[in-house]
Amino acid sequence: MAKPIMLTEEGYKKLEEELEFLKTEKRTEIAEKIKVARSYGDLSENSEYDDAKNEQAIMEARIVTIEATLKNAQIINENEISNEYVHLASKVTLELIASGKTVEYKIVGSNDTDPKNGKISDESPIGKAILGHKEGDVVEVETPSGIMGVKILTISK
């Protein structure tokens, strides 16, 4: 059996919407590109046709990936999560010990990550290191640039 893929409800809905878009609008759009490219004649030297077929293959692979993800998804019920420890779906405020800088993150499954908007994966170096810890804990995080200390200031939903 496949390993469950942890998703927030928001992440699950986002994948469902992307799947619907790909299966309807995008498939139609690419089919039209292929049809137009075919009308140019000789397919052996038709770069538009090759590009459209490549785009179609990439899109179909993405559809298969999303379908597999949704099939194996386990949605996290954020209401059932306590703020005692850092879990998937926890919002945390951390102090970066070396600089004294504070950062806020939401810990999400690997399919929900969006670092620019403060969503980091439970499989990222920081996410993995702080899971299961509580407020006040100082945790060492192994990063590509070396060991970094972080202090968990707050945990919320």
Coordinates of C-alpha atoms in Angstrom, one line a residue:
M1 CA 0.0 0.0 0.0
A2 CA 1.2 3.5 -0.9
K3 CA 2.4 5.8 1.9
P4 CA -0.4 8.3 2.8
I5 CA 0.2 11.8 1.5
M6 CA -0.6 14.4 4.1
L7 CA -2.6 17.4 2.8
T8 CA -4.4 20.3 4.4
E9 CA -8.0 20.7 3.2
E10 CA -6.8 23.8 1.3
G11 CA -4.1 21.8 -0.5
Y12 CA -6.5 19.0 -1.4
K13 CA -9.0 21.5 -2.9
K14 CA -6.2 23.2 -4.9
L15 CA -5.1 19.9 -6.4
E16 CA -8.7 19.0 -7.3
E17 CA -9.1 22.4 -9.0
E18 CA -5.9 21.9 -11.0
L19 CA -6.9 18.4 -12.0
E20 CA -10.3 19.7 -13.2
F21 CA -8.6 22.6 -15.2
L22 CA -6.1 20.2 -16.8
K23 CA -8.8 17.6 -17.8
T24 CA -11.1 20.2 -19.3
E25 CA -9.7 23.4 -20.5
K26 CA -6.0 22.4 -20.9
R27 CA -6.8 19.2 -22.7
T28 CA -9.0 21.0 -25.2
E29 CA -6.4 23.8 -25.7
I30 CA -3.7 21.3 -26.5
A31 CA -5.9 19.2 -28.7
E32 CA -6.6 22.3 -30.7
K33 CA -2.8 23.1 -31.0
I34 CA -2.2 19.5 -32.3
K35 CA -5.1 19.9 -34.8
V36 CA -3.7 23.2 -36.1
A37 CA -0.1 21.8 -36.2
R38 CA -1.3 18.8 -38.2
S39 CA -2.9 21.1 -40.8
Y40 CA 0.6 22.4 -41.6
G41 CA 1.4 19.1 -43.4
D42 CA 4.5 16.9 -43.0
L43 CA 4.6 15.9 -39.4
S44 CA 8.3 14.7 -39.6
E45 CA 9.5 18.3 -39.8
N46 CA 6.8 20.1 -37.9
S47 CA 8.1 21.7 -34.7
E48 CA 4.7 23.0 -33.7
Y49 CA 3.3 19.5 -33.8
D50 CA 6.3 18.1 -31.7
D51 CA 5.9 21.0 -29.2
A52 CA 2.2 20.4 -28.8
K53 CA 2.7 16.6 -28.4
N54 CA 5.4 17.2 -25.8
E55 CA 3.1 19.7 -23.9
Q56 CA 0.4 17.0 -24.1
A57 CA 2.7 14.3 -22.6
I58 CA 3.8 16.6 -19.7
M59 CA 0.1 17.5 -19.0
E60 CA -1.0 13.9 -19.0
A61 CA 1.9 13.0 -16.6
R62 CA 0.8 15.8 -14.3
I63 CA -2.8 14.5 -14.4
V64 CA -1.6 11.0 -13.4
T65 CA 0.5 12.4 -10.6
I66 CA -2.4 14.5 -9.2
E67 CA -4.8 11.6 -9.4
A68 CA -2.3 9.4 -7.5
T69 CA -1.8 12.1 -4.9
L70 CA -5.5 12.6 -4.3
K71 CA -6.1 8.8 -4.1
N72 CA -3.5 8.5 -1.4
A73 CA -4.3 11.7 0.4
Q74 CA -5.0 11.9 4.0
I75 CA -6.6 15.2 4.9
I76 CA -5.4 16.8 8.2
N77 CA -8.2 17.9 10.4
E78 CA -6.7 21.1 11.8
N79 CA -9.4 21.3 14.5
E80 CA -8.1 18.1 16.1
I81 CA -4.5 19.4 16.4
S82 CA -3.3 20.6 19.8
N83 CA -1.0 23.5 20.2
E84 CA 1.1 21.6 22.8
Y85 CA 3.5 20.2 20.2
V86 CA 4.5 21.1 16.6
H87 CA 2.4 19.0 14.1
L88 CA 1.6 19.1 10.5
A89 CA -0.7 22.1 10.0
S90 CA 0.8 23.9 13.1
K91 CA 1.7 27.6 12.7
V92 CA 5.0 28.3 14.5
T93 CA 7.0 31.4 15.3
L94 CA 10.7 30.6 15.5
E95 CA 13.7 32.6 16.6
L96 CA 16.8 32.1 14.6
I97 CA 19.3 32.0 17.4
A98 CA 22.4 33.2 15.4
S99 CA 20.7 36.3 14.1
G100 CA 17.9 36.9 16.7
K101 CA 15.5 37.2 13.7
T102 CA 12.0 35.8 14.1
V103 CA 10.1 33.9 11.3
E104 CA 6.6 32.4 11.1
Y105 CA 5.8 29.2 9.2
K106 CA 2.9 26.8 8.8
I107 CA 4.0 23.2 8.6
V108 CA 2.4 21.5 5.7
G109 CA 2.7 18.3 3.6
S110 CA 5.2 18.3 0.8
N111 CA 2.5 18.9 -1.8
D112 CA 1.3 22.1 0.0
T113 CA 4.7 23.9 0.3
D114 CA 4.9 27.5 -0.6
P115 CA 7.9 29.0 1.2
K116 CA 7.3 32.5 -0.2
N117 CA 4.0 32.5 1.7
G118 CA 5.4 30.9 4.9
K119 CA 4.3 27.3 4.2
I120 CA 7.2 24.8 4.7
S121 CA 7.2 21.1 4.3
D122 CA 7.3 18.7 7.2
E123 CA 10.1 17.1 5.2
S124 CA 12.2 20.3 5.0
P125 CA 15.2 20.6 7.3
I126 CA 13.4 23.1 9.7
G127 CA 10.0 21.3 9.4
K128 CA 11.5 17.9 10.1
A129 CA 13.6 19.2 13.0
I130 CA 10.8 21.0 14.9
L131 CA 8.1 18.3 14.6
G132 CA 7.1 17.0 18.0
H133 CA 8.8 19.8 19.9
K134 CA 7.0 22.3 22.1
E135 CA 7.2 26.0 22.9
G136 CA 10.5 27.1 24.4
D137 CA 12.4 24.2 22.9
V138 CA 15.7 25.0 21.2
V139 CA 16.3 22.7 18.2
E140 CA 19.3 22.2 16.0
V141 CA 18.5 22.1 12.3
E142 CA 20.9 20.6 9.9
T143 CA 21.0 22.7 6.7
P144 CA 23.1 22.6 3.6
S145 CA 25.2 25.5 5.1
G146 CA 25.6 23.9 8.5
I147 CA 23.9 23.4 11.9
M148 CA 21.5 26.2 12.8
G149 CA 19.8 26.7 16.1
V150 CA 16.1 27.7 16.3
K151 CA 13.9 28.4 19.4
I152 CA 10.2 27.7 19.1
L153 CA 8.4 30.8 20.5
T154 CA 4.8 30.0 19.7
I155 CA 2.6 27.2 18.3
S156 CA -0.9 27.8 17.1
K157 CA -3.5 26.6 14.6

